[in-house]
Short mmCIF file of C-alpha atoms and ligand atoms in Angstrom, two decimals:
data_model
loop_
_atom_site.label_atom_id
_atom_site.label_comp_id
_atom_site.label_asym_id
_atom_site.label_seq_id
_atom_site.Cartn_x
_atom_site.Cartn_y
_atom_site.Cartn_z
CA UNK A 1 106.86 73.91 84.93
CA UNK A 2 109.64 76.40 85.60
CA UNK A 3 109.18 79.85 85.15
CA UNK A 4 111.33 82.45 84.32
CA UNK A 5 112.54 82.89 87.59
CA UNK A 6 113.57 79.70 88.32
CA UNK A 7 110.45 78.77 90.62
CA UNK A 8 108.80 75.26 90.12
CA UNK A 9 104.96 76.24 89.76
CA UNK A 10 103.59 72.82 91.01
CA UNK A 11 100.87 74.18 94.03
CA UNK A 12 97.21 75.18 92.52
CA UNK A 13 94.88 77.16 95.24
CA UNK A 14 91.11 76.47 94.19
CA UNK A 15 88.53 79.28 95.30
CA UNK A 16 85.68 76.92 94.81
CA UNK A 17 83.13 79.31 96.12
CA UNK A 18 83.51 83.28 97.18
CA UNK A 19 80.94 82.53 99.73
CA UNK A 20 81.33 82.51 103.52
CA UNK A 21 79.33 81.97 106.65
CA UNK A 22 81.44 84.11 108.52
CA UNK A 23 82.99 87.98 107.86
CA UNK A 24 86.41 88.63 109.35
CA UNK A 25 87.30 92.11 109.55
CA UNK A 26 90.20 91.75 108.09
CA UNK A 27 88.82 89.76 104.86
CA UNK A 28 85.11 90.98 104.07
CA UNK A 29 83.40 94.14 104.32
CA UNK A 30 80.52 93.77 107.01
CA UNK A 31 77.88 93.53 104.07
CA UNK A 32 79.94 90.74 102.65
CA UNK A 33 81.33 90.82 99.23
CA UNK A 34 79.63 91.14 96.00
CA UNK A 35 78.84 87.50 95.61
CA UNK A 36 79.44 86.08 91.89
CA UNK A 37 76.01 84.93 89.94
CA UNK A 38 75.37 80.95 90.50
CA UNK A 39 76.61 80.69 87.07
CA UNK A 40 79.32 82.11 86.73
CA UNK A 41 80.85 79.98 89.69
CA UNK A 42 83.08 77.55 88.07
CA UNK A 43 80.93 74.05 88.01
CA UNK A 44 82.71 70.81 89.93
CA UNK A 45 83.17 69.03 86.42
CA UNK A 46 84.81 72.07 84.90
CA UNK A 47 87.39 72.90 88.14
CA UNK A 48 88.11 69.07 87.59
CA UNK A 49 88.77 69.48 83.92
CA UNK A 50 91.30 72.32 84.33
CA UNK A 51 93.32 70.84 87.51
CA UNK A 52 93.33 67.84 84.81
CA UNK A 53 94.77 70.00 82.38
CA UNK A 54 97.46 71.51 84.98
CA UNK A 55 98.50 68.76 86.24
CA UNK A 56 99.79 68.43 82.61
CA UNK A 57 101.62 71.57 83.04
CA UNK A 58 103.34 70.52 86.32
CA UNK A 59 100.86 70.91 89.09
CA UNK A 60 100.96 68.29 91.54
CA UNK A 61 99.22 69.73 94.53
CA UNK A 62 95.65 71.51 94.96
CA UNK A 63 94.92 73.14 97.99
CA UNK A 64 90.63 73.90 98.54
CA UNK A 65 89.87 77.22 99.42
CA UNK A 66 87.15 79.90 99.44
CA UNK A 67 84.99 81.85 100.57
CA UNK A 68 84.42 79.53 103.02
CA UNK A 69 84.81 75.90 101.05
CA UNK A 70 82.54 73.91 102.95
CA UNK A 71 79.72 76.13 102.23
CA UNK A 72 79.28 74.40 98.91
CA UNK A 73 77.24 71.37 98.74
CA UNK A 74 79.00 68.17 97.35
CA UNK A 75 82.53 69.49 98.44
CA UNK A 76 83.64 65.27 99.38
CA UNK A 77 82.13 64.04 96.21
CA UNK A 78 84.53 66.72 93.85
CA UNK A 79 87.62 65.43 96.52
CA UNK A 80 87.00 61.78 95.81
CA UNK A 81 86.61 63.01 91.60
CA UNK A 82 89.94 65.01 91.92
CA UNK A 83 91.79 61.70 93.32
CA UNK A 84 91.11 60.55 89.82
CA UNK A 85 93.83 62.20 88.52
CA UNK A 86 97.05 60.49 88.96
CA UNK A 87 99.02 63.14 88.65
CA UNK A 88 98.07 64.83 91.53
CA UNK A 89 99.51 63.92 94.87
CA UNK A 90 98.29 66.32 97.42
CA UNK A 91 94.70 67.53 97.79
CA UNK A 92 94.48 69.55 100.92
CA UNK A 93 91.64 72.08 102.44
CA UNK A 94 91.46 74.94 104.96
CA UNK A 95 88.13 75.52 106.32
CA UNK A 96 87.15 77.73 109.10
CA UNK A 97 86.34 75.06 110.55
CA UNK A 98 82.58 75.96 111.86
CA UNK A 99 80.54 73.62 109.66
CA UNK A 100 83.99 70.69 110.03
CA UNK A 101 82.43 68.09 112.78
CA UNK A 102 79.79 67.52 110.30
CA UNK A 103 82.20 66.94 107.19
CA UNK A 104 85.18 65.74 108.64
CA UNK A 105 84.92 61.73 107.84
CA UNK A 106 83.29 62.04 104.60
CA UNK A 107 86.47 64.44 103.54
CA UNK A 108 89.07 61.81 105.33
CA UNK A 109 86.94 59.17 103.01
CA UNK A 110 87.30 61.29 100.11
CA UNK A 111 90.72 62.11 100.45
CA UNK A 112 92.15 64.53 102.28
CA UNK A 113 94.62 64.41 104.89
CA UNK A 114 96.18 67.54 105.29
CA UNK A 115 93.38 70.86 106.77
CA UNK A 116 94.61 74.05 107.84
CA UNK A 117 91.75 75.48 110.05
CA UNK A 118 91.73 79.52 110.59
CA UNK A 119 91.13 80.65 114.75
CA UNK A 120 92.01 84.08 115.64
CA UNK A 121 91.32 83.55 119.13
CA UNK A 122 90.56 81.44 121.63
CA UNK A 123 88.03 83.45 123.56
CA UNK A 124 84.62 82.78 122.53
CA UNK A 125 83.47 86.80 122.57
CA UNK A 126 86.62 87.91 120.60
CA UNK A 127 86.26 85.10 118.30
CA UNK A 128 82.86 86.17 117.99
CA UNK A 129 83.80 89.92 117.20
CA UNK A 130 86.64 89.49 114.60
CA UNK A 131 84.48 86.99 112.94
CA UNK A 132 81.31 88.82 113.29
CA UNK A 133 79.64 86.30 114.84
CA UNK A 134 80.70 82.97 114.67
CA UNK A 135 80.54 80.12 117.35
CA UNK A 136 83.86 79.25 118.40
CA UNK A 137 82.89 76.02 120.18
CA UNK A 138 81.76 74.77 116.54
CA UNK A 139 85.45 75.04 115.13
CA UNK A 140 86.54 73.48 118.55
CA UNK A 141 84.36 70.57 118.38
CA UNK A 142 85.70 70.67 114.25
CA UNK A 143 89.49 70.51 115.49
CA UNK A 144 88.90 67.75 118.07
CA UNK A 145 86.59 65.83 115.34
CA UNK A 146 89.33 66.27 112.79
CA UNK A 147 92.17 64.89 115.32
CA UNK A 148 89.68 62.32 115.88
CA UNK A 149 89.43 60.98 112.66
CA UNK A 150 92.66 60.82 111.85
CA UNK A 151 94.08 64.09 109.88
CA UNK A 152 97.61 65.00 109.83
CA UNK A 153 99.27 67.75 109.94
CA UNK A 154 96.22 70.24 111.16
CA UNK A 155 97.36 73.21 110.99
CA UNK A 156 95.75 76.23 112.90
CA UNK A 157 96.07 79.91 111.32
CA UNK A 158 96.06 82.85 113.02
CA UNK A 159 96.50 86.01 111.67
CA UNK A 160 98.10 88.69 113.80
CA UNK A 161 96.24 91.58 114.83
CA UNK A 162 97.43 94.58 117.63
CA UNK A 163 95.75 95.04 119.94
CA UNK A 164 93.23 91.97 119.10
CA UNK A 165 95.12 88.91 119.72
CA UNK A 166 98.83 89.64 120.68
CA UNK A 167 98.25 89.26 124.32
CA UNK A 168 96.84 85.56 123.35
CA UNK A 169 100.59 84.78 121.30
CA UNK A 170 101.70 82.55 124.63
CA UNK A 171 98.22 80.94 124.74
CA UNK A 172 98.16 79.94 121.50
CA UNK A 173 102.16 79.02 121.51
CA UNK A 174 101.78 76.42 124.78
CA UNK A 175 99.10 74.53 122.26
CA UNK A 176 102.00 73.32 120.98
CA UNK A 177 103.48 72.04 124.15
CA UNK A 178 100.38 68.70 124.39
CA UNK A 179 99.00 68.95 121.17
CA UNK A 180 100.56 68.08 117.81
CA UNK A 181 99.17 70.67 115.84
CA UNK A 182 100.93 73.12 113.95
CA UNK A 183 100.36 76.95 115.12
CA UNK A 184 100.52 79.12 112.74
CA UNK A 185 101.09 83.13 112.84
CA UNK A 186 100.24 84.76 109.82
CA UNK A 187 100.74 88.43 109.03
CA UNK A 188 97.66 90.77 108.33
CA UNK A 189 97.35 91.85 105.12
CA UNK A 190 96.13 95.10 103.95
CA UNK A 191 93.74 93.39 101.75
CA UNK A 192 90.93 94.55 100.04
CA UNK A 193 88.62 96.80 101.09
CA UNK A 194 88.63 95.16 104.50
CA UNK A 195 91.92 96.45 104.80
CA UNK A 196 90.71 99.45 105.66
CA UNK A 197 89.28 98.27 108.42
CA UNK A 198 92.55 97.20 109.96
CA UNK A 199 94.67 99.90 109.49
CA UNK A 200 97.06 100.13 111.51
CA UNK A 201 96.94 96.81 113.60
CA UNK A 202 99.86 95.09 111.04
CA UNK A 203 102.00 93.09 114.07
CA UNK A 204 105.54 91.49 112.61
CA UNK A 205 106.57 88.06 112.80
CA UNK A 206 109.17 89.22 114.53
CA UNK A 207 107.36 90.80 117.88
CA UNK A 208 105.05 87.38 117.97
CA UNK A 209 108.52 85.37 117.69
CA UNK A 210 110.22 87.39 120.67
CA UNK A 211 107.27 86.99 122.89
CA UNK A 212 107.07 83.06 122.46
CA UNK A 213 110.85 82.62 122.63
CA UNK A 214 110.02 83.85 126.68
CA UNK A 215 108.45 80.43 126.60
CA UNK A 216 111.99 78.63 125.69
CA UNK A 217 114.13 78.70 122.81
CA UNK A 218 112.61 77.79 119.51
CA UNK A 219 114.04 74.80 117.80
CA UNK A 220 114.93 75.37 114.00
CA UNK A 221 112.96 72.24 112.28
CA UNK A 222 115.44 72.62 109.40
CA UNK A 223 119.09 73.60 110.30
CA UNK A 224 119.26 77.24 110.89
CA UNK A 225 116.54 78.28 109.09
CA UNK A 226 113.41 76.65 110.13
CA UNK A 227 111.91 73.96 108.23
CA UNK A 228 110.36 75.84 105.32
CA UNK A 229 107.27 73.89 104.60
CA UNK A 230 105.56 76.52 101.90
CA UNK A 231 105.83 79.88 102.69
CA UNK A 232 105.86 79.14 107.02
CA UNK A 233 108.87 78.80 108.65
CA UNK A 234 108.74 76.20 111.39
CA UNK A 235 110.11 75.37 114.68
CA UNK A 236 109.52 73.55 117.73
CA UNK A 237 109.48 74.76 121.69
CA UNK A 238 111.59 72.20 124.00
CA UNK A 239 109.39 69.39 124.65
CA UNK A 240 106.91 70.41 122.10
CA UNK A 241 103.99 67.78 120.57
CA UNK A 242 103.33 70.27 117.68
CA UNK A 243 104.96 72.67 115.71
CA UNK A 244 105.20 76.54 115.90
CA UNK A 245 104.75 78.18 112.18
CA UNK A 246 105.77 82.01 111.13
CA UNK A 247 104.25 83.20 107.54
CA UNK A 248 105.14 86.40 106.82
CA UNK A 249 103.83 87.85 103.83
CA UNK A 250 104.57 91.56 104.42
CA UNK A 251 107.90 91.53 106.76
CA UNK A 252 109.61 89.22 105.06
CA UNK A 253 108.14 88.14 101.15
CA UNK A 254 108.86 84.64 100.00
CA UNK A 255 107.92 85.37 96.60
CA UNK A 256 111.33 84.03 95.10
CA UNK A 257 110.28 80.73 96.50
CA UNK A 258 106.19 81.40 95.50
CA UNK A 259 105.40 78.08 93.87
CA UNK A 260 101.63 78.73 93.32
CA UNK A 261 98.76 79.64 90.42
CA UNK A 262 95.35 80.24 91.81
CA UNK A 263 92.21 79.92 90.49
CA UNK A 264 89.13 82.05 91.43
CA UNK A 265 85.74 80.95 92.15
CA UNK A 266 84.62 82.47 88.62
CA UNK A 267 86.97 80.61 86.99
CA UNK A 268 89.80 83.46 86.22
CA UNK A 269 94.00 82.42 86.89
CA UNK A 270 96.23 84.40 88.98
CA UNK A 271 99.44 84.01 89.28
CA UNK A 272 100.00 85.98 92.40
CA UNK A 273 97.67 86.45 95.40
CA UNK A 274 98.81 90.36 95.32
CA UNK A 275 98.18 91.36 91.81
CA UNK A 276 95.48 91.70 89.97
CA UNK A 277 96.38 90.16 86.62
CA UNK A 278 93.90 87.32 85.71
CA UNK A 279 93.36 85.02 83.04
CA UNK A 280 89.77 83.92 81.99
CA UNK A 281 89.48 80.37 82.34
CA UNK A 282 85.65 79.50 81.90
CA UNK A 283 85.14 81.38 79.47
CA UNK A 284 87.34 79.35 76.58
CA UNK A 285 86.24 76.37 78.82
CA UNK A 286 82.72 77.06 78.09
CA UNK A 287 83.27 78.16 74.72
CA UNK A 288 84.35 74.27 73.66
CA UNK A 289 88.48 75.17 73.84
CA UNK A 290 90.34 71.96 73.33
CA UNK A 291 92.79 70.59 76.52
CA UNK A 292 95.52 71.97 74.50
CA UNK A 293 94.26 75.48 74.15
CA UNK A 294 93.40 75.48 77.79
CA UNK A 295 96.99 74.32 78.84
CA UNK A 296 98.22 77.29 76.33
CA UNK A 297 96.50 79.86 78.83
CA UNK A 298 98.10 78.45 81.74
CA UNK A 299 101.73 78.22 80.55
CA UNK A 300 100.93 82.00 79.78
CA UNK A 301 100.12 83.06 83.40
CA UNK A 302 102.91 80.96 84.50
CA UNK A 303 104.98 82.76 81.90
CA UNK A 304 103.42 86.48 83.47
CA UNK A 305 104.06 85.54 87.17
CA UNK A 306 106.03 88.54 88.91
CA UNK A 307 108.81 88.31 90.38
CA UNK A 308 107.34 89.53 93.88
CA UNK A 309 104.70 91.53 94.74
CA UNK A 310 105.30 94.90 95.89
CA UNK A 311 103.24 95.14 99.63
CA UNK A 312 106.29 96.10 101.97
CA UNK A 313 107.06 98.67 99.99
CA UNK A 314 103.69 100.14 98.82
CA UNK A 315 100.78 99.36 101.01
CA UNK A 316 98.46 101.84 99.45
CA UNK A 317 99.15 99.79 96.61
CA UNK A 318 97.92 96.95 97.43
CA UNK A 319 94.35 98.38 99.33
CA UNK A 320 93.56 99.83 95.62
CA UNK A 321 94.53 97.05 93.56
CA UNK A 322 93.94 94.43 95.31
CA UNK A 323 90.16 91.85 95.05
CA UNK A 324 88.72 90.70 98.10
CA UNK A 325 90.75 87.52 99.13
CA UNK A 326 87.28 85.12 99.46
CA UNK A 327 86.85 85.54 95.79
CA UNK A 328 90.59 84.77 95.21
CA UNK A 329 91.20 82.19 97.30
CA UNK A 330 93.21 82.69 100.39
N1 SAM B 401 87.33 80.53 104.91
C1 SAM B 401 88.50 79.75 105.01
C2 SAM B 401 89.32 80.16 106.21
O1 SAM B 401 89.04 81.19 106.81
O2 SAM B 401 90.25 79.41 106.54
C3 SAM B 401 89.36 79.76 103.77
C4 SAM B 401 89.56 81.07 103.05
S1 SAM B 401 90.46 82.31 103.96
C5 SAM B 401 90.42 83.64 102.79
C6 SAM B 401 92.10 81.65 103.92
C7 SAM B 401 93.08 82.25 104.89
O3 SAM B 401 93.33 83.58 104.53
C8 SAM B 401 92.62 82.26 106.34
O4 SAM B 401 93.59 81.62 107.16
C9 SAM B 401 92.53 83.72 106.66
O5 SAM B 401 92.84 83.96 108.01
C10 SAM B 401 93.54 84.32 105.71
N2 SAM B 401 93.32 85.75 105.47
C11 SAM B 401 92.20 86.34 105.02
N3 SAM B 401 92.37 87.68 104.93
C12 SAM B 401 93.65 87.92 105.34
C13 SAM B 401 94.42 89.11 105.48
N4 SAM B 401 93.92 90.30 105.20
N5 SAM B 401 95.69 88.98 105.93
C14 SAM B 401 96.21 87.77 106.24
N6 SAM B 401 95.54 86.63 106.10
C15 SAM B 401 94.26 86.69 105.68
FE1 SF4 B 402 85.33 83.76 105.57
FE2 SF4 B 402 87.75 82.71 105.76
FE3 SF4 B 402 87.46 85.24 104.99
FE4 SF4 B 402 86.93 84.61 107.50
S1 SF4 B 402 88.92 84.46 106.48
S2 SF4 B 402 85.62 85.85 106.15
S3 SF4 B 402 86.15 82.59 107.30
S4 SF4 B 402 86.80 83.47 103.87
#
């Protein structure tokens, strides 16, 4: 479905729990986030029934999210239900990875091909600190497990931090050079309450670019521009097994190419990551709405999705308005 600026909504981002094992400081408060009633987390039969529905409205690919997907039990069993729908073409995950070496060949059976896997660094103590405790060799042994089996593209997120991670940009970078992953910088977002956390520590695209260009020149994967594969903007260092990915939500907004609805973990539609605006799904779902009724609701977020969201201009903006992104769906 078009909206009415032009965009092609076709991408759906499933929060199918708020729930994490871990507690970035840049996503959750150290207590964790208020975590939503076991019943008022959308069930697996009811996320199926409305990607069903928007794949009648033009979806085409579903992305897993969380909270920390793989938390929640039966995660393979709702992939292999979702590849049901013929309609849908791409059905991808990104995990942090710690509980993946466990998962990853029932979710290659099930399904899935494509797993973006969040590491902020690649020192077990700092790994530890930004993630408040979490094992790094677990997501290591996920990421070789994952290669193992057979996944392609996995794609590794970092997000940015000063004075965290920037002296670990070349590090991460000469991944690239044996391994065919894709490495990808993300900037920090002044999300949430977490934000507050991380004032201060924002680090452009730009800087991280500079630095790894003293590596070699970057290769463009699509004519001048990088090949833009979502938001990321792609290129390749001479020589290069893997790819080198920018996303850069605050320095540079792609939201007149945003191409995505999301759906929380208690069932409510957003349109855009960076506003608040929802639509209650569950509820009509719950209260015995028809297909059609349901699809009504989701041409009407489609129909309410902003032009762009304001962050570079406002970022006290976006620490009051904005949810915590686990419950959203990151
Ligand atoms: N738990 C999974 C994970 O960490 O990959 C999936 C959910 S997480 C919310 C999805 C992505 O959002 C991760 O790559 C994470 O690094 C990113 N993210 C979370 N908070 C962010 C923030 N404040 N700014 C930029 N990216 C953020
Ligand atoms: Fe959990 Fe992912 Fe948020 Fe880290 S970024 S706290 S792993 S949901």
């Amino acid at each position: 479905m078009i909206d009415q600026y032009d965009r092609e909504i076709n991408y759906l981002r499933v929060s199918v729990t708020d729930r994490c094992n871990l507690r970035c400081t840049y996503c959750m408060p150290k207590q964790g986030i208020s975590q939503i009633g076991h019943d008022d987390i959308l069930r697996y039969e009811e996320i199926l029934r409305i990607c069903r529905i928007a794949t009648g409205e033009g979806i085409t690919k579903v992305r897993l999210t969380g909270g920390e997907p793989l938390t929640r039990r039966g995660l393979a069993e709702f992939v292999a239900s979702l590849r049901t729908i013929p309609e849908l073409k791409d059905i991808s995950l990104t995990t942090n990875g710690i509980l993946l070496e466990a998962h990853a060949e029932q979710l290659f059976a099930a399904g899935i091909r494509r797993i973006n896997i969040s590491l902020d660094s690649l020192n077990a103590e700092k790994y530890a600190r930004i993630t408040r405790g979490g094992d790094i060799h677990a997501v290591l042994r996920g990421i070789r497990k994952v290669r193992e089996v057979g996944f392609a593209p996995i794609k590794i997120n970092i997000v940015a931090i000063s004075g965290f991670n920037d002296d670990e940009i070349l590090d991460f970078a000469r991944l690239t050079l044996a391994n065919p992953y894709q490495i990808r910088f993300i900037e920090l977002m002044p999300l949430g309450t977490a934000g507050a956390e991380n004032d201060g520590r924002y680090l452009p695209n730009s800087v991280i670019r500079q630095r790894i260009e003293t590596l070699g020149p970057l290769e463009a994967l699509n004519g001048g521009r990088g090949k833009t594969e979502g938001p990321a903007r792609i290129y390749r260092l001479p020589g290069g097994a893997g790819e080198i990915g920018f996303i850069s939500p605050v320095s540079r907004h792609f939201c007149h190419s945003c191409n995505r609805l999301r759906l929380t973990a208690e069932g409510h539609l957003r349109a855009c990551l960076l506003s608040d605006d929802e639509t209650d799904l569950k509820g009509p779902l719950r209260a015995g709405r028809s297909d059609g009724e349901i699809g009504a609701l989701i041409r009407e977020v489609i129909a309410r999705k902003p032009k762009r969201h304001e962050i570079a201009c406002d970022e006290d903006h976006i620490k009051k308005c904005v949810k915590e992104m686990p419950a959203i769906g990151g």
